[in-house]
mmCIF file of C-alpha atoms in Angstrom:
data_model
loop_
_atom_site.group_PDB
_atom_site.id
_atom_site.type_symbol
_atom_site.label_atom_id
_atom_site.label_comp_id
_atom_site.label_asym_id
_atom_site.label_seq_id
_atom_site.Cartn_x
_atom_site.Cartn_y
_atom_site.Cartn_z
ATOM 1 C CA LEU A 1 -8.653 27.019 14.322
ATOM 2 C CA THR A 2 -6.333 24.735 12.034
ATOM 3 C CA LEU A 3 -5.558 24.901 9.023
ATOM 4 C CA GLN A 4 -5.905 21.796 6.600
ATOM 5 C CA LYS A 5 -2.998 21.690 4.367
ATOM 6 C CA ARG A 6 -5.068 20.136 0.704
ATOM 7 C CA THR A 7 -1.756 19.169 -0.645
ATOM 8 C CA PRO A 8 0.529 16.872 1.356
ATOM 9 C CA ASP A 9 4.304 18.804 1.897
ATOM 10 C CA THR A 10 6.866 17.016 0.051
ATOM 11 C CA ASN A 11 9.741 19.659 -0.236
ATOM 12 C CA HIS A 12 12.281 17.106 1.299
ATOM 13 C CA ALA A 13 11.527 14.928 -2.129
ATOM 14 C CA GLY A 14 14.367 15.511 -4.540
ATOM 15 C CA LYS A 15 17.049 16.641 -2.549
ATOM 16 C CA GLY A 16 19.314 15.564 0.606
ATOM 17 C CA ASP A 17 19.061 11.950 1.314
ATOM 18 C CA PHE A 18 16.321 11.721 -0.938
ATOM 19 C CA THR A 19 17.789 13.256 -4.111
ATOM 20 C CA THR A 20 16.639 10.258 -6.135
ATOM 21 C CA VAL A 21 13.524 10.474 -5.270
ATOM 22 C CA TYR A 22 10.903 12.001 -7.775
ATOM 23 C CA PRO A 23 9.575 15.100 -6.259
ATOM 24 C CA ALA A 24 5.109 15.791 -6.607
ATOM 25 C CA SER A 25 4.751 17.390 -10.035
ATOM 26 C CA GLU A 26 2.521 17.697 -12.477
ATOM 27 C CA ASP A 27 1.467 13.865 -13.125
ATOM 28 C CA SER A 28 0.971 13.837 -9.179
ATOM 29 C CA PHE A 29 -1.246 16.870 -9.072
ATOM 30 C CA LEU A 30 -3.481 14.758 -11.928
ATOM 31 C CA PHE A 31 -3.528 11.806 -9.656
ATOM 32 C CA LEU A 32 -4.325 14.294 -6.461
ATOM 33 C CA ASP A 33 -7.664 15.965 -8.770
ATOM 34 C CA CYS A 34 -8.467 12.512 -9.282
ATOM 35 C CA LEU A 35 -8.585 10.956 -5.878
ATOM 36 C CA ASP A 36 -10.529 14.083 -4.897
ATOM 37 C CA SER A 37 -13.145 13.691 -7.703
ATOM 38 C CA GLN A 38 -13.484 9.972 -6.495
ATOM 39 C CA ALA A 39 -13.984 10.748 -3.575
ATOM 40 C CA ASP A 40 -17.518 9.868 -2.427
ATOM 41 C CA TYR A 41 -16.708 6.692 -4.549
ATOM 42 C CA LEU A 42 -14.108 5.846 -2.380
ATOM 43 C CA ARG A 43 -15.827 6.424 1.380
ATOM 44 C CA GLN A 44 -19.259 5.635 0.383
ATOM 45 C CA LYS A 45 -18.422 2.705 -2.181
ATOM 46 C CA LEU A 46 -15.070 1.177 -2.193
ATOM 47 C CA LYS A 47 -14.397 1.669 2.140
ATOM 48 C CA PRO A 48 -10.803 0.595 1.532
ATOM 49 C CA SER A 49 -9.558 -1.390 4.269
ATOM 50 C CA VAL A 50 -6.070 -1.975 2.305
ATOM 51 C CA SER A 51 -4.897 0.392 -0.114
ATOM 52 C CA VAL A 52 -1.470 -0.330 -2.020
ATOM 53 C CA GLU A 53 0.308 2.233 -3.902
ATOM 54 C CA ILE A 54 2.586 0.697 -5.873
ATOM 55 C CA GLY A 55 5.624 2.982 -7.096
ATOM 56 C CA CYS A 56 5.008 5.750 -4.421
ATOM 57 C CA GLY A 57 8.184 7.776 -4.748
ATOM 58 C CA SER A 58 7.703 10.875 -2.418
ATOM 59 C CA GLY A 59 4.798 9.337 -0.943
ATOM 60 C CA VAL A 60 2.211 12.204 -1.810
ATOM 61 C CA ILE A 61 -0.700 10.152 -3.509
ATOM 62 C CA SER A 62 -0.682 7.901 -0.710
ATOM 63 C CA ALA A 63 -0.349 11.050 1.616
ATOM 64 C CA HIS A 64 -3.215 12.509 0.201
ATOM 65 C CA LEU A 65 -5.444 9.631 0.014
ATOM 66 C CA VAL A 66 -5.191 8.816 3.874
ATOM 67 C CA GLN A 67 -5.109 12.375 5.117
ATOM 68 C CA HIS A 68 -7.480 14.169 2.578
ATOM 69 C CA VAL A 69 -9.773 11.836 0.884
ATOM 70 C CA LEU A 70 -10.563 8.965 3.363
ATOM 71 C CA SER A 71 -10.069 11.214 6.427
ATOM 72 C CA ASP A 72 -13.650 12.011 8.223
ATOM 73 C CA SER A 73 -15.295 15.738 7.352
ATOM 74 C CA SER A 74 -13.470 16.817 10.874
ATOM 75 C CA GLY A 75 -10.347 16.102 9.314
ATOM 76 C CA VAL A 76 -8.820 14.005 11.946
ATOM 77 C CA SER A 77 -6.541 11.491 10.889
ATOM 78 C CA GLY A 78 -7.102 7.708 11.187
ATOM 79 C CA SER A 79 -8.880 6.753 8.084
ATOM 80 C CA SER A 80 -9.975 2.689 8.730
ATOM 81 C CA CYS A 81 -7.627 1.900 6.193
ATOM 82 C CA ALA A 82 -4.086 0.649 6.053
ATOM 83 C CA CYS A 83 -2.081 2.676 3.507
ATOM 84 C CA LEU A 84 1.081 0.138 2.383
ATOM 85 C CA CYS A 85 3.372 1.791 -0.446
ATOM 86 C CA THR A 86 6.178 0.321 -1.970
ATOM 87 C CA ASP A 87 8.783 1.358 -4.508
ATOM 88 C CA LEU A 88 11.842 -0.183 -5.691
ATOM 89 C CA ASN A 89 14.026 3.133 -4.678
ATOM 90 C CA PRO A 90 14.793 2.263 -0.704
ATOM 91 C CA ALA A 91 15.167 6.402 -0.494
ATOM 92 C CA ALA A 92 11.561 6.383 -2.052
ATOM 93 C CA ALA A 93 10.387 4.588 0.873
ATOM 94 C CA LEU A 94 12.163 6.019 3.273
ATOM 95 C CA CYS A 95 11.226 9.712 1.711
ATOM 96 C CA THR A 96 7.213 8.111 2.242
ATOM 97 C CA ALA A 97 7.816 7.340 5.868
ATOM 98 C CA VAL A 98 9.110 11.083 6.501
ATOM 99 C CA THR A 99 6.144 12.882 3.879
ATOM 100 C CA CYS A 100 3.016 11.072 6.605
ATOM 101 C CA CYS A 101 4.118 8.645 9.483
ATOM 102 C CA GLN A 102 0.548 7.334 8.855
ATOM 103 C CA LEU A 103 1.423 5.180 5.423
ATOM 104 C CA MET A 104 3.370 1.830 5.885
ATOM 105 C CA PRO A 105 6.280 2.059 3.122
ATOM 106 C CA VAL A 106 8.250 -0.842 2.115
ATOM 107 C CA ALA A 107 11.286 -1.356 -0.765
ATOM 108 C CA SER A 108 9.995 -3.653 -3.089
ATOM 109 C CA ASP A 109 10.215 -4.959 -6.985
ATOM 110 C CA LEU A 110 6.336 -3.667 -7.527
ATOM 111 C CA ALA A 111 4.324 -5.167 -5.105
ATOM 112 C CA GLY A 112 6.232 -9.161 -5.380
ATOM 113 C CA CYS A 113 6.490 -8.661 -1.288
ATOM 114 C CA LEU A 114 2.610 -8.592 -1.147
ATOM 115 C CA ARG A 115 0.312 -11.413 -0.505
ATOM 116 C CA SER A 116 -2.144 -11.988 -2.918
ATOM 117 C CA GLY A 117 -5.817 -10.614 -2.793
ATOM 118 C CA CYS A 118 -4.966 -8.281 0.137
ATOM 119 C CA ALA A 119 -5.952 -4.737 -1.367
ATOM 120 C CA ASP A 120 -9.072 -3.273 -1.817
ATOM 121 C CA LEU A 121 -7.179 -0.733 -3.656
ATOM 122 C CA VAL A 122 -4.395 -0.377 -5.641
ATOM 123 C CA LEU A 123 -2.887 3.114 -7.206
ATOM 124 C CA ALA A 124 0.307 3.059 -9.500
ATOM 125 C CA ASN A 125 1.648 6.303 -11.016
ATOM 126 C CA PRO A 126 4.166 4.669 -13.285
ATOM 127 C CA PRO A 127 6.829 5.495 -15.257
ATOM 128 C CA TYR A 128 4.872 6.300 -17.968
ATOM 129 C CA VAL A 129 7.698 7.727 -20.783
ATOM 130 C CA PRO A 130 8.680 6.009 -23.843
ATOM 131 C CA THR A 131 12.406 5.615 -23.554
ATOM 132 C CA PRO A 132 14.873 2.609 -24.551
ATOM 133 C CA ASP A 133 13.873 -0.556 -22.834
ATOM 134 C CA ASP A 134 17.387 -0.728 -20.987
ATOM 135 C CA GLU A 135 16.599 2.684 -18.827
ATOM 136 C CA VAL A 136 13.959 0.630 -17.326
ATOM 137 C CA GLY A 137 14.101 -0.185 -13.419
ATOM 138 C CA THR A 138 17.840 1.454 -12.630
ATOM 139 C CA SER A 139 19.109 2.575 -9.586
ATOM 140 C CA GLY A 140 18.297 6.621 -9.444
ATOM 141 C CA ILE A 141 16.104 8.953 -10.476
ATOM 142 C CA ALA A 142 15.458 7.853 -14.019
ATOM 143 C CA ALA A 143 13.406 4.468 -13.242
ATOM 144 C CA ALA A 144 11.099 7.010 -12.126
ATOM 145 C CA TRP A 145 9.780 7.615 -15.595
ATOM 146 C CA ALA A 146 11.764 5.721 -17.801
ATOM 147 C CA GLY A 147 8.644 3.213 -19.589
ATOM 148 C CA GLY A 148 10.846 1.682 -22.070
ATOM 149 C CA ILE A 149 8.731 0.987 -25.847
ATOM 150 C CA ASP A 150 5.868 2.922 -25.929
ATOM 151 C CA GLY A 151 6.553 3.577 -21.777
ATOM 152 C CA ARG A 152 4.775 0.485 -21.182
ATOM 153 C CA GLN A 153 7.496 -1.916 -19.503
ATOM 154 C CA VAL A 154 6.394 -1.311 -16.137
ATOM 155 C CA ILE A 155 2.474 -0.646 -17.025
ATOM 156 C CA ASP A 156 2.519 -3.701 -18.644
ATOM 157 C CA ARG A 157 3.387 -5.668 -15.407
ATOM 158 C CA LEU A 158 1.622 -3.585 -13.143
ATOM 159 C CA LEU A 159 -2.076 -4.665 -15.094
ATOM 160 C CA THR A 160 -0.879 -8.468 -13.616
ATOM 161 C CA GLU A 161 0.276 -7.200 -10.329
ATOM 162 C CA ALA A 162 -3.073 -5.334 -9.950
ATOM 163 C CA GLU A 163 -4.939 -8.257 -10.835
ATOM 164 C CA ARG A 164 -3.485 -10.370 -8.388
ATOM 165 C CA LEU A 165 -3.284 -8.056 -5.106
ATOM 166 C CA LEU A 166 -6.883 -7.008 -5.510
ATOM 167 C CA ARG A 167 -9.676 -8.920 -3.809
ATOM 168 C CA PRO A 168 -11.438 -12.075 -5.448
ATOM 169 C CA VAL A 169 -14.787 -11.338 -6.701
ATOM 170 C CA PRO A 170 -17.506 -10.853 -5.500
ATOM 171 C CA HIS A 171 -15.242 -8.372 -3.259
ATOM 172 C CA LEU A 172 -15.482 -4.629 -4.951
ATOM 173 C CA SER A 173 -12.038 -3.525 -5.649
ATOM 174 C CA ALA A 174 -10.618 -0.664 -7.736
ATOM 175 C CA PHE A 175 -6.844 0.003 -9.419
ATOM 176 C CA TYR A 176 -6.115 3.538 -10.570
ATOM 177 C CA LEU A 177 -3.412 4.001 -13.306
ATOM 178 C CA LEU A 178 -2.123 7.236 -14.137
ATOM 179 C CA MET A 179 -0.875 6.753 -18.390
ATOM 180 C CA LEU A 180 0.783 9.087 -20.810
ATOM 181 C CA ARG A 181 -1.517 8.764 -24.500
ATOM 182 C CA GLU A 182 1.852 6.958 -25.955
ATOM 183 C CA ASN A 183 0.694 4.395 -23.480
ATOM 184 C CA ARG A 184 -2.292 3.841 -25.837
ATOM 185 C CA PRO A 185 -4.506 4.076 -22.407
ATOM 186 C CA GLU A 186 -7.770 2.568 -24.830
ATOM 187 C CA GLU A 187 -5.846 -0.648 -25.314
ATOM 188 C CA VAL A 188 -4.759 -0.885 -21.556
ATOM 189 C CA ALA A 189 -8.496 -0.402 -21.008
ATOM 190 C CA LEU A 190 -9.333 -3.124 -23.440
ATOM 191 C CA GLU A 191 -6.964 -5.318 -21.647
ATOM 192 C CA MET A 192 -8.237 -4.362 -18.853
ATOM 193 C CA ARG A 193 -12.152 -5.336 -19.974
ATOM 194 C CA CYS A 194 -10.636 -8.647 -21.253
ATOM 195 C CA ARG A 195 -9.139 -9.766 -17.256
ATOM 196 C CA GLY A 196 -12.704 -8.660 -15.532
ATOM 197 C CA PHE A 197 -12.259 -5.037 -14.800
ATOM 198 C CA LYS A 198 -15.124 -2.037 -15.716
ATOM 199 C CA SER A 199 -12.695 0.398 -17.105
ATOM 200 C CA MET A 200 -13.954 4.215 -16.695
ATOM 201 C CA LEU A 201 -11.290 7.106 -17.636
ATOM 202 C CA VAL A 202 -11.351 9.440 -14.695
ATOM 203 C CA VAL A 203 -9.520 12.473 -15.279
ATOM 204 C CA GLU A 204 -7.694 13.809 -18.244
ATOM 205 C CA ARG A 205 -5.149 17.039 -18.789
ATOM 206 C CA HIS A 206 -2.631 18.129 -21.019
ATOM 207 C CA CYS A 207 0.256 19.072 -18.685
ATOM 208 C CA ALA A 208 3.533 20.786 -20.020
ATOM 209 C CA GLY A 209 3.581 18.598 -23.623
ATOM 210 C CA GLU A 210 2.044 15.523 -22.195
ATOM 211 C CA ASN A 211 -1.177 14.611 -22.568
ATOM 212 C CA LEU A 212 -1.955 12.410 -19.429
ATOM 213 C CA SER A 213 -5.120 10.684 -18.196
ATOM 214 C CA VAL A 214 -6.109 8.523 -14.808
ATOM 215 C CA TRP A 215 -8.481 5.671 -15.315
ATOM 216 C CA ARG A 216 -10.044 3.595 -12.519
ATOM 217 C CA PHE A 217 -10.587 -0.374 -13.106
ATOM 218 C CA GLU A 218 -13.449 -1.969 -11.041
ATOM 219 C CA ARG A 219 -13.664 -5.507 -10.405
ATOM 220 C CA GLY A 220 -16.238 -7.079 -8.303
ATOM 221 C CA GLY A 221 -19.218 -5.304 -5.817
ATOM 222 C CA VAL A 222 -23.282 -6.389 -6.063
ATOM 223 C CA GLU A 223 -24.913 -4.571 -8.981
ATOM 224 C CA GLU A 224 -27.364 -2.291 -7.541
ATOM 225 C CA SER A 225 -30.565 -4.450 -9.364
ATOM 226 C CA GLU A 226 -29.731 -7.505 -7.130
ATOM 227 C CA PHE A 227 -31.585 -8.779 -4.253
ATOM 228 C CA ARG A 228 -29.609 -10.638 -2.014
ATOM 229 C CA VAL A 229 -31.458 -12.464 0.845
ATOM 230 C CA PHE A 230 -30.162 -13.403 3.910
ATOM 231 C CA ILE B 1 12.245 16.710 14.161
ATOM 232 C CA PHE B 2 10.995 14.332 11.331
ATOM 233 C CA LYS B 3 8.569 12.108 12.375
ATOM 234 C CA ILE B 4 8.734 8.572 10.708
ATOM 235 C CA SER B 5 6.923 5.640 10.698
ATOM 236 C CA ASN B 6 8.388 2.079 11.501
ATOM 237 C CA MET B 7 7.226 -1.096 10.388
ATOM 238 C CA LYS B 8 3.917 -2.465 12.271
ATOM 239 C CA LEU B 9 2.930 -5.768 12.577
ATOM 240 C CA ILE B 10 -0.066 -5.269 10.222
ATOM 241 C CA LEU B 11 2.405 -4.208 7.424
ATOM 242 C CA HIS B 12 4.454 -7.856 8.191
ATOM 243 C CA ASN B 13 0.976 -9.513 8.243
ATOM 244 C CA MET B 14 0.684 -8.743 4.461
ATOM 245 C CA LEU B 15 4.177 -9.111 4.037
ATOM 246 C CA THR B 16 5.663 -12.164 1.430
ATOM 247 C CA SER B 17 8.746 -14.062 0.478
ATOM 248 C CA ALA B 18 6.579 -15.617 -2.300
ATOM 249 C CA MET B 19 8.675 -13.777 -5.267
ATOM 250 C CA ILE B 20 11.750 -15.660 -4.125
ATOM 251 C CA LYS B 21 11.952 -19.140 -6.730
ATOM 252 C CA GLY B 22 10.571 -22.139 -5.110
ATOM 253 C CA VAL B 23 9.050 -20.531 -2.267
ATOM 254 C CA LYS B 24 5.384 -21.655 -2.179
ATOM 255 C CA LYS B 25 3.797 -19.691 0.358
ATOM 256 C CA GLY B 26 6.326 -17.509 2.295
ATOM 257 C CA TYR B 27 4.725 -16.086 4.969
ATOM 258 C CA PRO B 28 4.684 -15.443 7.661
ATOM 259 C CA LEU B 29 7.968 -14.229 7.683
ATOM 260 C CA LEU B 30 10.115 -14.801 10.919
ATOM 261 C CA LEU B 31 10.363 -11.833 12.567
ATOM 262 C CA ARG B 32 14.122 -11.221 14.350
ATOM 263 C CA ALA B 33 13.953 -7.348 15.523
ATOM 264 C CA THR B 34 16.544 -5.820 17.514
ATOM 265 C CA LYS B 35 15.248 -2.189 18.276
ATOM 266 C CA VAL B 36 11.420 -2.123 18.728
ATOM 267 C CA GLU B 37 9.720 0.750 20.779
ATOM 268 C CA LEU B 38 6.097 0.868 22.005
ATOM 269 C CA GLN B 39 4.697 3.564 19.876
ATOM 270 C CA PRO B 40 1.159 4.459 21.355
ATOM 271 C CA VAL B 41 -1.605 5.311 19.228
ATOM 272 C CA GLU B 42 -4.939 6.172 19.988
ATOM 273 C CA PHE B 43 -7.357 3.095 20.388
ATOM 274 C CA ASP B 44 -9.691 2.615 17.064
ATOM 275 C CA ALA B 45 -11.957 0.108 17.999
ATOM 276 C CA GLY B 46 -13.278 0.259 14.191
ATOM 277 C CA PHE B 47 -9.940 0.086 12.625
ATOM 278 C CA VAL B 48 -9.232 -3.407 14.295
ATOM 279 C CA VAL B 49 -12.447 -4.705 13.668
ATOM 280 C CA HIS B 50 -12.632 -3.600 10.174
ATOM 281 C CA MET B 51 -8.824 -5.747 9.758
ATOM 282 C CA LEU B 52 -9.484 -8.617 11.353
ATOM 283 C CA PRO B 53 -10.907 -10.400 8.907
ATOM 284 C CA ARG B 54 -7.828 -9.498 6.798
ATOM 285 C CA LEU B 55 -5.116 -10.768 8.793
ATOM 286 C CA ASP B 56 -3.732 -14.346 8.911
ATOM 287 C CA TRP B 57 -4.030 -14.217 12.825
ATOM 288 C CA SER B 58 -1.731 -16.657 13.744
ATOM 289 C CA GLY B 59 0.684 -14.500 11.775
ATOM 290 C CA VAL B 60 -0.075 -12.110 14.229
ATOM 291 C CA THR B 61 0.565 -13.790 17.239
ATOM 292 C CA ALA B 62 3.718 -15.331 15.580
ATOM 293 C CA ALA B 63 4.926 -12.127 14.927
ATOM 294 C CA VAL B 64 4.533 -10.964 18.739
ATOM 295 C CA GLN B 65 6.090 -13.987 19.762
ATOM 296 C CA CYS B 66 8.919 -13.386 18.010
ATOM 297 C CA LEU B 67 9.061 -9.948 19.670
ATOM 298 C CA ASN B 68 9.436 -11.638 23.148
ATOM 299 C CA GLN B 69 12.637 -10.848 23.188
ATOM 300 C CA PRO B 70 14.003 -10.674 26.610
ATOM 301 C CA ASP B 71 15.385 -7.132 26.929
ATOM 302 C CA LEU B 72 14.096 -5.944 23.549
ATOM 303 C CA LEU B 73 11.200 -3.987 25.274
ATOM 304 C CA GLN B 74 10.408 -2.417 28.402
ATOM 305 C CA ASP B 75 7.223 -2.611 28.390
ATOM 306 C CA PRO B 76 4.953 -5.844 28.643
ATOM 307 C CA LEU B 77 3.553 -7.750 24.916
ATOM 308 C CA PRO B 78 -0.205 -7.935 24.777
ATOM 309 C CA GLU B 79 -1.276 -11.571 25.876
ATOM 310 C CA LEU B 80 -3.288 -12.646 22.325
ATOM 311 C CA PRO B 81 -5.565 -15.754 21.934
ATOM 312 C CA PRO B 82 -4.184 -18.606 19.535
ATOM 313 C CA THR B 83 -7.589 -17.596 17.282
ATOM 314 C CA VAL B 84 -9.971 -14.413 17.341
ATOM 315 C CA PRO B 85 -12.979 -14.646 19.737
ATOM 316 C CA ASP B 86 -16.389 -15.182 17.868
ATOM 317 C CA ASP B 87 -17.527 -11.774 19.770
ATOM 318 C CA TYR B 88 -14.275 -10.288 18.158
ATOM 319 C CA ALA B 89 -16.813 -7.083 16.927
ATOM 320 C CA ASN B 90 -17.666 -6.142 20.630
ATOM 321 C CA ASN B 91 -14.854 -7.454 22.859
ATOM 322 C CA GLU B 92 -12.860 -4.555 23.513
ATOM 323 C CA ASP B 93 -10.587 -6.354 26.007
ATOM 324 C CA PHE B 94 -9.563 -8.354 22.984
ATOM 325 C CA LEU B 95 -9.716 -5.574 20.340
ATOM 326 C CA ARG B 96 -7.378 -3.464 22.856
ATOM 327 C CA LYS B 97 -5.079 -5.999 22.784
ATOM 328 C CA ALA B 98 -4.846 -6.519 19.533
ATOM 329 C CA HIS B 99 -4.647 -3.019 18.096
ATOM 330 C CA ILE B 100 -1.887 -2.618 20.382
ATOM 331 C CA ALA B 101 -0.204 -5.742 18.552
ATOM 332 C CA LEU B 102 -0.990 -4.485 15.211
ATOM 333 C CA MET B 103 -0.536 -1.132 15.408
ATOM 334 C CA GLN B 104 1.825 -0.083 18.859
ATOM 335 C CA LEU B 105 4.669 -1.926 18.079
ATOM 336 C CA ASP B 106 6.979 -0.633 16.146
ATOM 337 C CA VAL B 107 9.721 -2.135 14.515
ATOM 338 C CA ILE B 108 13.033 -0.377 13.968
ATOM 339 C CA GLU B 109 15.986 -2.267 13.251
ATOM 340 C CA GLY B 110 15.875 -5.580 12.445
ATOM 341 C CA CYS B 111 15.583 -8.677 9.848
ATOM 342 C CA LEU B 112 12.878 -10.842 8.417
ATOM 343 C CA VAL B 113 12.908 -14.473 6.997
ATOM 344 C CA CYS B 114 11.908 -16.222 4.747
ATOM 345 C CA PRO B 115 9.811 -18.839 6.242
ATOM 346 C CA GLU B 116 11.206 -22.071 3.320
ATOM 347 C CA THR B 117 14.544 -20.612 2.144
ATOM 348 C CA GLY B 118 16.096 -18.209 5.388
ATOM 349 C CA ARG B 119 16.761 -15.597 3.077
ATOM 350 C CA GLU B 120 16.889 -12.533 5.229
ATOM 351 C CA PHE B 121 15.382 -9.380 4.290
ATOM 352 C CA PRO B 122 16.596 -6.091 6.256
ATOM 353 C CA ILE B 123 14.340 -3.792 8.154
ATOM 354 C CA ALA B 124 16.393 -0.074 8.692
ATOM 355 C CA LYS B 125 15.253 3.066 9.814
ATOM 356 C CA GLY B 126 11.834 1.040 10.135
ATOM 357 C CA ILE B 127 11.220 0.388 6.423
ATOM 358 C CA PRO B 128 11.659 -3.209 5.412
ATOM 359 C CA ASN B 129 13.582 -4.122 1.990
ATOM 360 C CA MET B 130 12.193 -6.841 0.299
ATOM 361 C CA LEU B 131 14.308 -6.106 -2.686
ATOM 362 C CA ILE B 132 15.926 -9.588 -4.265
ATOM 363 C CA ASN B 133 18.222 -10.291 -6.812
ATOM 364 C CA ASP B 134 17.449 -11.384 -10.017
ATOM 365 C CA ASN B 135 18.951 -14.903 -10.154
ATOM 366 C CA GLU B 136 16.523 -15.307 -7.025
ATOM 367 C CA ALA B 137 13.438 -14.300 -9.133
ATOM 368 C CA ALA B 138 10.959 -16.491 -9.732
#
């Protein structure tokens, strides 16, 4: 009888070789709750073959996806999903490899090194904190939270990157993005609607003075009412 | 002992150097490996069947060919056909070979090379580093 851990262990993040890697925090846990609440959707409707997490940090989110959300009910690891993870910080890519050996990490600016249309699922817990623009994307741990004006500098680039990475219509694809109230999530949702995505607020929480929400942007798929003739 | 994941050919198949200025396609990247290990992974036919339509098969065969260097691997490389057979979903022999190629060849050290510019991207401790300088970006 094996004990099933419900949260991936990321105790190695934030220390030693991984001092510059953002350890799992309240925002990460909200994202895990989002994925848990979307388990049926992910396993039965989306059924991703390729997932890409942009800005994986410790790897906790993708580890949870592959180990607990997508794995079968017996808890045996090995979902039919290749989980790719990117991070600007090479230490984070290595940390992710330690967090879960099933993940496929690569050091990259956003996901510029990945081919267009390769993903069914994109995940991003971005640097969302409003800061001066010159703090964005620097080396070291500040890159994990510095989001520039309104915390939107990286988020705005992510919208375009996710759109590029996801399989084109008619294939069903989804993008989950975590935001802070100051990022103006409803405005981002409207922008995604303009780009052809259905927007949905999945989870919302007030943690440590931050109002955080995770949104799902969905594109493609066959409507229930459509009748397909083969 | 930490169990670390190393670069597999399935990841290689998704990679491109198209973020470099002037690069039109950027894949498949040439694979110059200096340390590779065969890492047994339980065969999962369903996984291979799902992934095959998403892959650039010529990129897979090219990558395996790149690994066909003397003294790189103890074990023989799987022999792959030039195209995916029509009956792939039921062809266990093919699926097993594809699984070895995609999931069991761990690239630990080496580099990836842009097919258009020759720019090298290092692979260290099994992680490819695809970061470029600002002046190289498209």
